[in-house]
PDB file of C-alpha atoms in Angstrom:
ATOM      1  CA  GLU A 487     127.242  62.969 122.472  1.00 83.00           C
ATOM      2  CA  ALA A 488     129.176  62.541 125.711  1.00 82.00           C
ATOM      3  CA  GLN A 489     132.847  62.467 124.939  1.00 93.00           C
ATOM      4  CA  VAL A 490     136.417  63.315 125.819  1.00 96.00           C
ATOM      5  CA  THR A 491     138.237  64.986 122.943  1.00 97.00           C
ATOM      6  CA  GLN A 492     141.988  65.090 122.604  1.00 97.00           C
ATOM      7  CA  ASN A 493     144.035  66.964 120.053  1.00 97.00           C
ATOM      8  CA  PRO A 494     146.119  66.257 118.174  1.00 97.00           C
ATOM      9  CA  ARG A 495     145.691  62.515 117.565  1.00 96.00           C
ATOM     10  CA  TYR A 496     149.222  62.187 116.210  1.00 96.00           C
ATOM     11  CA  LEU A 497     152.255  64.381 116.794  1.00 96.00           C
ATOM     12  CA  ILE A 498     155.906  64.121 115.861  1.00 97.00           C
ATOM     13  CA  THR A 499     158.193  66.693 117.395  1.00 96.00           C
ATOM     14  CA  VAL A 500     161.842  67.320 118.126  1.00 96.00           C
ATOM     15  CA  THR A 501     163.584  67.207 121.480  1.00 97.00           C
ATOM     16  CA  GLY A 502     163.163  70.399 123.477  1.00 96.00           C
ATOM     17  CA  LYS A 503     160.323  71.945 121.489  1.00 97.00           C
ATOM     18  CA  LYS A 504     157.488  72.809 123.843  1.00 97.00           C
ATOM     19  CA  LEU A 505     154.120  71.274 123.025  1.00 97.00           C
ATOM     20  CA  THR A 506     150.603  71.107 124.419  1.00 98.00           C
ATOM     21  CA  VAL A 507     148.079  68.323 124.045  1.00 98.00           C
ATOM     22  CA  THR A 508     144.557  69.566 124.610  1.00 98.00           C
ATOM     23  CA  CYS A 509     141.756  67.664 126.328  1.00 98.00           C
ATOM     24  CA  SER A 510     138.143  68.700 126.597  1.00 98.00           C
ATOM     25  CA  GLN A 511     135.074  66.933 128.047  1.00 97.00           C
ATOM     26  CA  ASN A 512     131.420  67.860 127.646  1.00 96.00           C
ATOM     27  CA  MET A 513     129.987  65.904 130.588  1.00 94.00           C
ATOM     28  CA  ASN A 514     130.579  68.470 133.352  1.00 94.00           C
ATOM     29  CA  HIS A 515     132.878  65.999 135.092  1.00 94.00           C
ATOM     30  CA  GLU A 516     134.839  67.153 138.093  1.00 94.00           C
ATOM     31  CA  TYR A 517     137.676  64.657 137.793  1.00 93.00           C
ATOM     32  CA  MET A 518     140.107  64.640 134.875  1.00 95.00           C
ATOM     33  CA  SER A 519     143.408  62.876 134.430  1.00 95.00           C
ATOM     34  CA  TRP A 520     146.205  62.127 131.996  1.00 97.00           C
ATOM     35  CA  TYR A 521     147.756  58.719 131.394  1.00 97.00           C
ATOM     36  CA  ARG A 522     150.519  57.362 129.248  1.00 97.00           C
ATOM     37  CA  GLN A 523     150.524  53.882 127.817  1.00 95.00           C
ATOM     38  CA  ASP A 524     153.706  52.100 126.840  1.00 94.00           C
ATOM     39  CA  PRO A 525     154.176  48.564 125.460  1.00 89.00           C
ATOM     40  CA  GLY A 526     154.149  45.926 128.190  1.00 85.00           C
ATOM     41  CA  LEU A 527     153.044  48.401 130.846  1.00 89.00           C
ATOM     42  CA  GLY A 528     149.607  49.255 132.146  1.00 86.00           C
ATOM     43  CA  LEU A 529     148.333  52.792 131.826  1.00 92.00           C
ATOM     44  CA  ARG A 530     150.230  55.031 134.186  1.00 94.00           C
ATOM     45  CA  GLN A 531     148.792  58.207 135.591  1.00 93.00           C
ATOM     46  CA  ILE A 532     150.710  61.414 134.921  1.00 96.00           C
ATOM     47  CA  TYR A 533     148.576  64.074 136.578  1.00 96.00           C
ATOM     48  CA  TYR A 534     145.015  64.374 137.778  1.00 93.00           C
ATOM     49  CA  SER A 535     142.621  67.125 138.750  1.00 94.00           C
ATOM     50  CA  MET A 536     139.774  66.849 141.231  1.00 91.00           C
ATOM     51  CA  ASN A 537     138.214  70.124 140.099  1.00 92.00           C
ATOM     52  CA  VAL A 538     139.001  73.561 138.722  1.00 95.00           C
ATOM     53  CA  GLU A 539     142.361  74.910 139.946  1.00 94.00           C
ATOM     54  CA  VAL A 540     143.049  71.635 141.792  1.00 93.00           C
ATOM     55  CA  THR A 541     145.754  69.447 140.272  1.00 95.00           C
ATOM     56  CA  ASP A 542     148.063  66.807 141.670  1.00 93.00           C
ATOM     57  CA  LYS A 543     150.839  64.492 140.569  1.00 93.00           C
ATOM     58  CA  GLY A 544     150.172  60.945 139.540  1.00 91.00           C
ATOM     59  CA  ASP A 545     152.719  58.151 139.295  1.00 90.00           C
ATOM     60  CA  VAL A 546     154.912  59.548 136.512  1.00 95.00           C
ATOM     61  CA  PRO A 547     154.687  63.370 136.544  1.00 97.00           C
ATOM     62  CA  GLU A 548     158.307  64.211 135.691  1.00 97.00           C
ATOM     63  CA  GLY A 549     158.622  66.300 132.553  1.00 97.00           C
ATOM     64  CA  TYR A 550     154.936  67.214 132.387  1.00 98.00           C
ATOM     65  CA  LYS A 551     152.742  70.094 133.485  1.00 98.00           C
ATOM     66  CA  VAL A 552     148.985  70.535 133.541  1.00 98.00           C
ATOM     67  CA  SER A 553     146.482  73.265 134.257  1.00 97.00           C
ATOM     68  CA  ARG A 554     142.773  73.286 135.052  1.00 97.00           C
ATOM     69  CA  LYS A 555     141.493  76.812 134.566  1.00 97.00           C
ATOM     70  CA  GLU A 556     138.089  75.640 133.336  1.00 96.00           C
ATOM     71  CA  LYS A 557     136.098  72.578 134.263  1.00 96.00           C
ATOM     72  CA  ARG A 558     135.928  71.194 130.743  1.00 97.00           C
ATOM     73  CA  ASN A 559     139.597  71.581 129.744  1.00 98.00           C
ATOM     74  CA  PHE A 560     142.720  69.872 131.040  1.00 98.00           C
ATOM     75  CA  PRO A 561     145.739  70.451 128.774  1.00 98.00           C
ATOM     76  CA  LEU A 562     148.961  68.467 129.102  1.00 98.00           C
ATOM     77  CA  ILE A 563     152.126  70.495 128.606  1.00 98.00           C
ATOM     78  CA  LEU A 564     155.570  69.183 127.788  1.00 97.00           C
ATOM     79  CA  GLU A 565     157.943  72.097 128.316  1.00 95.00           C
ATOM     80  CA  SER A 566     160.999  70.326 126.912  1.00 97.00           C
ATOM     81  CA  PRO A 567     160.042  66.975 125.390  1.00 97.00           C
ATOM     82  CA  SER A 568     162.565  64.164 125.371  1.00 97.00           C
ATOM     83  CA  PRO A 569     162.588  60.864 123.458  1.00 97.00           C
ATOM     84  CA  ASN A 570     161.556  58.919 126.580  1.00 96.00           C
ATOM     85  CA  GLN A 571     158.251  60.765 126.440  1.00 98.00           C
ATOM     86  CA  THR A 572     157.409  59.032 123.182  1.00 98.00           C
ATOM     87  CA  SER A 573     154.200  57.267 124.107  1.00 97.00           C
ATOM     88  CA  LEU A 574     150.448  56.969 123.651  1.00 96.00           C
ATOM     89  CA  TYR A 575     148.662  59.490 125.853  1.00 97.00           C
ATOM     90  CA  PHE A 576     145.095  59.336 127.102  1.00 97.00           C
ATOM     91  CA  CYS A 577     142.980  61.936 128.790  1.00 98.00           C
ATOM     92  CA  ALA A 578     140.121  60.717 130.966  1.00 96.00           C
ATOM     93  CA  SER A 579     137.254  62.193 132.930  1.00 96.00           C
ATOM     94  CA  ARG A 580     134.583  61.067 135.373  1.00 92.00           C
ATOM     95  CA  LYS A 581     132.197  62.467 137.913  1.00 88.00           C
ATOM     96  CA  ALA A 582     133.470  62.821 141.460  1.00 80.00           C
ATOM     97  CA  GLY A 583     133.250  59.523 143.286  1.00 72.00           C
ATOM     98  CA  THR A 584     133.411  56.141 141.584  1.00 65.00           C
ATOM     99  CA  GLY A 585     131.541  56.711 138.344  1.00 75.00           C
ATOM    100  CA  ILE A 586     132.454  55.418 134.925  1.00 87.00           C
ATOM    101  CA  THR A 587     135.673  56.843 133.555  1.00 91.00           C
ATOM    102  CA  PHE A 588     135.552  58.019 129.957  1.00 94.00           C
ATOM    103  CA  PHE A 589     138.748  58.039 127.930  1.00 96.00           C
ATOM    104  CA  GLY A 590     139.717  60.154 124.968  1.00 96.00           C
ATOM    105  CA  GLN A 591     140.809  58.613 121.677  1.00 95.00           C
ATOM    106  CA  GLY A 592     144.473  58.993 122.489  1.00 96.00           C
ATOM    107  CA  THR A 593     147.398  61.065 121.245  1.00 97.00           C
ATOM    108  CA  ARG A 594     150.359  59.225 119.808  1.00 96.00           C
ATOM    109  CA  LEU A 595     153.421  61.361 120.467  1.00 97.00           C
ATOM    110  CA  THR A 596     156.844  60.732 118.969  1.00 97.00           C
ATOM    111  CA  VAL A 597     159.809  62.794 120.138  1.00 97.00           C
ATOM    112  CA  VAL A 598     162.891  62.532 117.946  1.00 96.00           C
TER     113      VAL A 598
ATOM    114  CA  LYS B1500     152.516  46.652 146.798  1.00 80.00           C
ATOM    115  CA  ASN B1501     149.277  47.333 144.919  1.00 83.00           C
ATOM    116  CA  GLN B1502     149.343  45.273 141.754  1.00 90.00           C
ATOM    117  CA  VAL B1503     146.991  43.924 139.106  1.00 94.00           C
ATOM    118  CA  GLU B1504     148.083  40.938 137.065  1.00 96.00           C
ATOM    119  CA  GLN B1505     146.247  39.609 134.044  1.00 97.00           C
ATOM    120  CA  SER B1506     146.493  36.337 132.198  1.00 96.00           C
ATOM    121  CA  PRO B1507     146.958  35.209 129.596  1.00 96.00           C
ATOM    122  CA  GLN B1508     149.001  37.961 128.014  1.00 96.00           C
ATOM    123  CA  SER B1509     147.505  37.135 124.633  1.00 96.00           C
ATOM    124  CA  LEU B1510     144.903  34.749 123.284  1.00 97.00           C
ATOM    125  CA  ILE B1511     143.750  33.620 119.870  1.00 98.00           C
ATOM    126  CA  ILE B1512     140.353  31.949 119.423  1.00 97.00           C
ATOM    127  CA  LEU B1513     138.023  31.092 116.575  1.00 97.00           C
ATOM    128  CA  GLU B1514     134.882  33.075 115.977  1.00 98.00           C
ATOM    129  CA  GLY B1515     131.943  31.679 117.903  1.00 97.00           C
ATOM    130  CA  LYS B1516     134.045  30.181 120.686  1.00 97.00           C
ATOM    131  CA  ASN B1517     133.969  31.259 124.324  1.00 98.00           C
ATOM    132  CA  CYS B1518     136.943  32.462 126.333  1.00 98.00           C
ATOM    133  CA  THR B1519     137.800  33.541 129.863  1.00 98.00           C
ATOM    134  CA  LEU B1520     140.327  36.168 130.866  1.00 98.00           C
ATOM    135  CA  GLN B1521     141.786  36.297 134.359  1.00 98.00           C
ATOM    136  CA  CYS B1522     142.689  39.130 136.700  1.00 98.00           C
ATOM    137  CA  ASN B1523     144.397  38.773 140.100  1.00 97.00           C
ATOM    138  CA  TYR B1524     145.002  41.748 142.325  1.00 96.00           C
ATOM    139  CA  THR B1525     146.686  42.682 145.581  1.00 93.00           C
ATOM    140  CA  VAL B1526     145.151  46.143 145.971  1.00 88.00           C
ATOM    141  CA  SER B1527     144.123  47.149 149.447  1.00 86.00           C
ATOM    142  CA  PRO B1528     141.835  48.676 150.497  1.00 88.00           C
ATOM    143  CA  PHE B1529     139.562  47.656 147.647  1.00 89.00           C
ATOM    144  CA  SER B1530     136.824  49.888 146.258  1.00 88.00           C
ATOM    145  CA  ASN B1531     135.764  48.359 142.943  1.00 91.00           C
ATOM    146  CA  LEU B1532     137.018  46.446 139.928  1.00 94.00           C
ATOM    147  CA  ARG B1533     136.500  47.437 136.309  1.00 95.00           C
ATOM    148  CA  TRP B1534     136.968  45.765 132.976  1.00 97.00           C
ATOM    149  CA  TYR B1535     137.718  47.861 129.928  1.00 97.00           C
ATOM    150  CA  LYS B1536     137.917  46.994 126.243  1.00 97.00           C
ATOM    151  CA  GLN B1537     140.560  48.809 124.240  1.00 96.00           C
ATOM    152  CA  ASP B1538     140.615  48.615 120.463  1.00 95.00           C
ATOM    153  CA  THR B1539     144.034  49.117 118.906  1.00 90.00           C
ATOM    154  CA  GLY B1540     145.011  52.789 118.969  1.00 84.00           C
ATOM    155  CA  ARG B1541     141.791  53.842 120.720  1.00 90.00           C
ATOM    156  CA  GLY B1542     140.851  54.782 124.247  1.00 93.00           C
ATOM    157  CA  PRO B1543     139.605  52.144 126.700  1.00 95.00           C
ATOM    158  CA  VAL B1544     135.828  51.733 126.949  1.00 94.00           C
ATOM    159  CA  SER B1545     134.140  50.595 130.150  1.00 93.00           C
ATOM    160  CA  LEU B1546     132.528  47.123 130.120  1.00 95.00           C
ATOM    161  CA  THR B1547     131.655  46.519 133.772  1.00 94.00           C
ATOM    162  CA  ILE B1548     132.147  47.942 137.244  1.00 92.00           C
ATOM    163  CA  MET B1549     131.924  45.565 140.218  1.00 93.00           C
ATOM    164  CA  THR B1550     131.877  46.469 143.872  1.00 90.00           C
ATOM    165  CA  PHE B1551     132.897  44.289 146.802  1.00 85.00           C
ATOM    166  CA  SER B1552     129.436  42.770 147.229  1.00 89.00           C
ATOM    167  CA  GLU B1553     128.878  41.840 143.580  1.00 90.00           C
ATOM    168  CA  ASN B1554     129.870  38.369 142.375  1.00 92.00           C
ATOM    169  CA  THR B1555     128.703  38.531 138.791  1.00 96.00           C
ATOM    170  CA  LYS B1556     127.793  41.257 136.341  1.00 95.00           C
ATOM    171  CA  SER B1557     126.891  40.920 132.682  1.00 95.00           C
ATOM    172  CA  ASN B1558     127.020  43.300 129.755  1.00 94.00           C
ATOM    173  CA  GLY B1559     125.677  41.525 126.695  1.00 96.00           C
ATOM    174  CA  ARG B1560     128.038  38.685 125.819  1.00 97.00           C
ATOM    175  CA  TYR B1561     130.503  39.820 128.485  1.00 97.00           C
ATOM    176  CA  THR B1562     130.185  38.414 132.007  1.00 97.00           C
ATOM    177  CA  ALA B1563     132.522  39.467 134.773  1.00 97.00           C
ATOM    178  CA  THR B1564     132.939  37.632 138.056  1.00 97.00           C
ATOM    179  CA  LEU B1565     134.565  38.779 141.252  1.00 97.00           C
ATOM    180  CA  ASP B1566     135.803  36.776 144.213  1.00 95.00           C
ATOM    181  CA  ALA B1567     136.841  39.367 146.790  1.00 91.00           C
ATOM    182  CA  ASP B1568     138.126  36.700 149.158  1.00 92.00           C
ATOM    183  CA  THR B1569     140.693  35.320 146.745  1.00 95.00           C
ATOM    184  CA  LYS B1570     141.111  38.700 145.015  1.00 95.00           C
ATOM    185  CA  GLN B1571     140.383  37.294 141.603  1.00 97.00           C
ATOM    186  CA  SER B1572     138.181  38.382 138.755  1.00 97.00           C
ATOM    187  CA  SER B1573     137.413  36.903 135.385  1.00 98.00           C
ATOM    188  CA  LEU B1574     135.859  38.186 132.187  1.00 98.00           C
ATOM    189  CA  HIS B1575     134.000  35.585 130.156  1.00 98.00           C
ATOM    190  CA  ILE B1576     133.184  36.282 126.530  1.00 98.00           C
ATOM    191  CA  THR B1577     130.444  34.148 125.013  1.00 98.00           C
ATOM    192  CA  ALA B1578     130.094  33.350 121.318  1.00 98.00           C
ATOM    193  CA  SER B1579     133.010  35.533 120.315  1.00 97.00           C
ATOM    194  CA  GLN B1580     132.812  37.818 117.306  1.00 97.00           C
ATOM    195  CA  LEU B1581     135.518  39.331 115.129  1.00 97.00           C
ATOM    196  CA  SER B1582     134.762  42.692 116.732  1.00 96.00           C
ATOM    197  CA  ASP B1583     135.808  41.295 120.114  1.00 97.00           C
ATOM    198  CA  SER B1584     139.434  41.444 118.942  1.00 98.00           C
ATOM    199  CA  ALA B1585     140.946  43.979 121.316  1.00 97.00           C
ATOM    200  CA  SER B1586     142.889  44.332 124.531  1.00 97.00           C
ATOM    201  CA  TYR B1587     140.942  43.782 127.743  1.00 98.00           C
ATOM    202  CA  ILE B1588     142.179  45.694 130.729  1.00 97.00           C
ATOM    203  CA  CYS B1589     141.392  44.946 134.353  1.00 97.00           C
ATOM    204  CA  VAL B1590     141.476  47.976 136.633  1.00 95.00           C
ATOM    205  CA  VAL B1591     141.211  47.874 140.399  1.00 93.00           C
ATOM    206  CA  VAL B1592     140.206  51.051 142.179  1.00 89.00           C
ATOM    207  CA  GLY B1593     141.425  51.404 145.717  1.00 84.00           C
ATOM    208  CA  GLY B1594     144.626  51.901 147.586  1.00 72.00           C
ATOM    209  CA  SER B1595     145.106  54.397 150.366  1.00 68.00           C
ATOM    210  CA  GLY B1596     144.062  58.036 150.036  1.00 62.00           C
ATOM    211  CA  THR B1597     141.968  59.130 147.051  1.00 61.00           C
ATOM    212  CA  TYR B1598     140.509  56.546 144.702  1.00 70.00           C
ATOM    213  CA  LYS B1599     143.510  55.305 142.796  1.00 81.00           C
ATOM    214  CA  TYR B1600     143.198  53.365 139.563  1.00 87.00           C
ATOM    215  CA  ILE B1601     145.647  50.470 139.280  1.00 90.00           C
ATOM    216  CA  PHE B1602     145.773  49.102 135.751  1.00 93.00           C
ATOM    217  CA  GLY B1603     146.681  45.638 134.608  1.00 95.00           C
ATOM    218  CA  THR B1604     148.747  45.301 131.442  1.00 94.00           C
ATOM    219  CA  GLY B1605     145.840  43.748 129.589  1.00 96.00           C
ATOM    220  CA  THR B1606     145.066  40.579 127.644  1.00 97.00           C
ATOM    221  CA  ARG B1607     145.266  40.926 123.897  1.00 96.00           C
ATOM    222  CA  LEU B1608     142.488  38.866 122.288  1.00 98.00           C
ATOM    223  CA  LYS B1609     142.432  37.988 118.626  1.00 98.00           C
ATOM    224  CA  VAL B1610     139.298  36.387 117.168  1.00 98.00           C
ATOM    225  CA  LEU B1611     139.804  34.609 113.858  1.00 97.00           C
ATOM    226  CA  ALA B1612     137.160  33.831 111.251  1.00 95.00           C
TER     227      ALA B1612
END
């Protein structure tokens, strides 16, 4: 089954404790991205990757890092999480061009 | 400024009734417009993708329209079901440079029995 898999689905952590949210897709998509979704706001792009070893900042990259060492994986790294990073995070992937974008199930992160 | 605005913000209807959700955008240049359905706590799922030349596209009980001249789109849901309760997000792809996704804040639909 074609899918984007994120882990974990739920995470509560403390300020400053490094964490990684994993994202994997099995559709051989070139393009992957991370979004955060906050109440009253549309999804906002954090980082995206056009292909392996190619990453770029989205609209709200501060406080986040990503890597794309393999085509299927695109982890999101929070080196020093802060409470304002409490949010619902989505990973997404699609083929290069304007194909359908597939979203993961989401990771609800709470930073206390 | 590239923006996507949706209305209404929320909507409650009875099962079996029809409804129409609106999306206005100011994105330029325009590539395509997408409607997504997002169940609470889940990832958005694609309903339709419409390019500049397409006026109407259907996906089961969902029908999307696009007027590229007025920069408006609508999503019509026919004979609503309880499972239609979700947020519906309009996304316009375009803007300068690489294909940028500009998301609306969504319309939250609640279908009551």
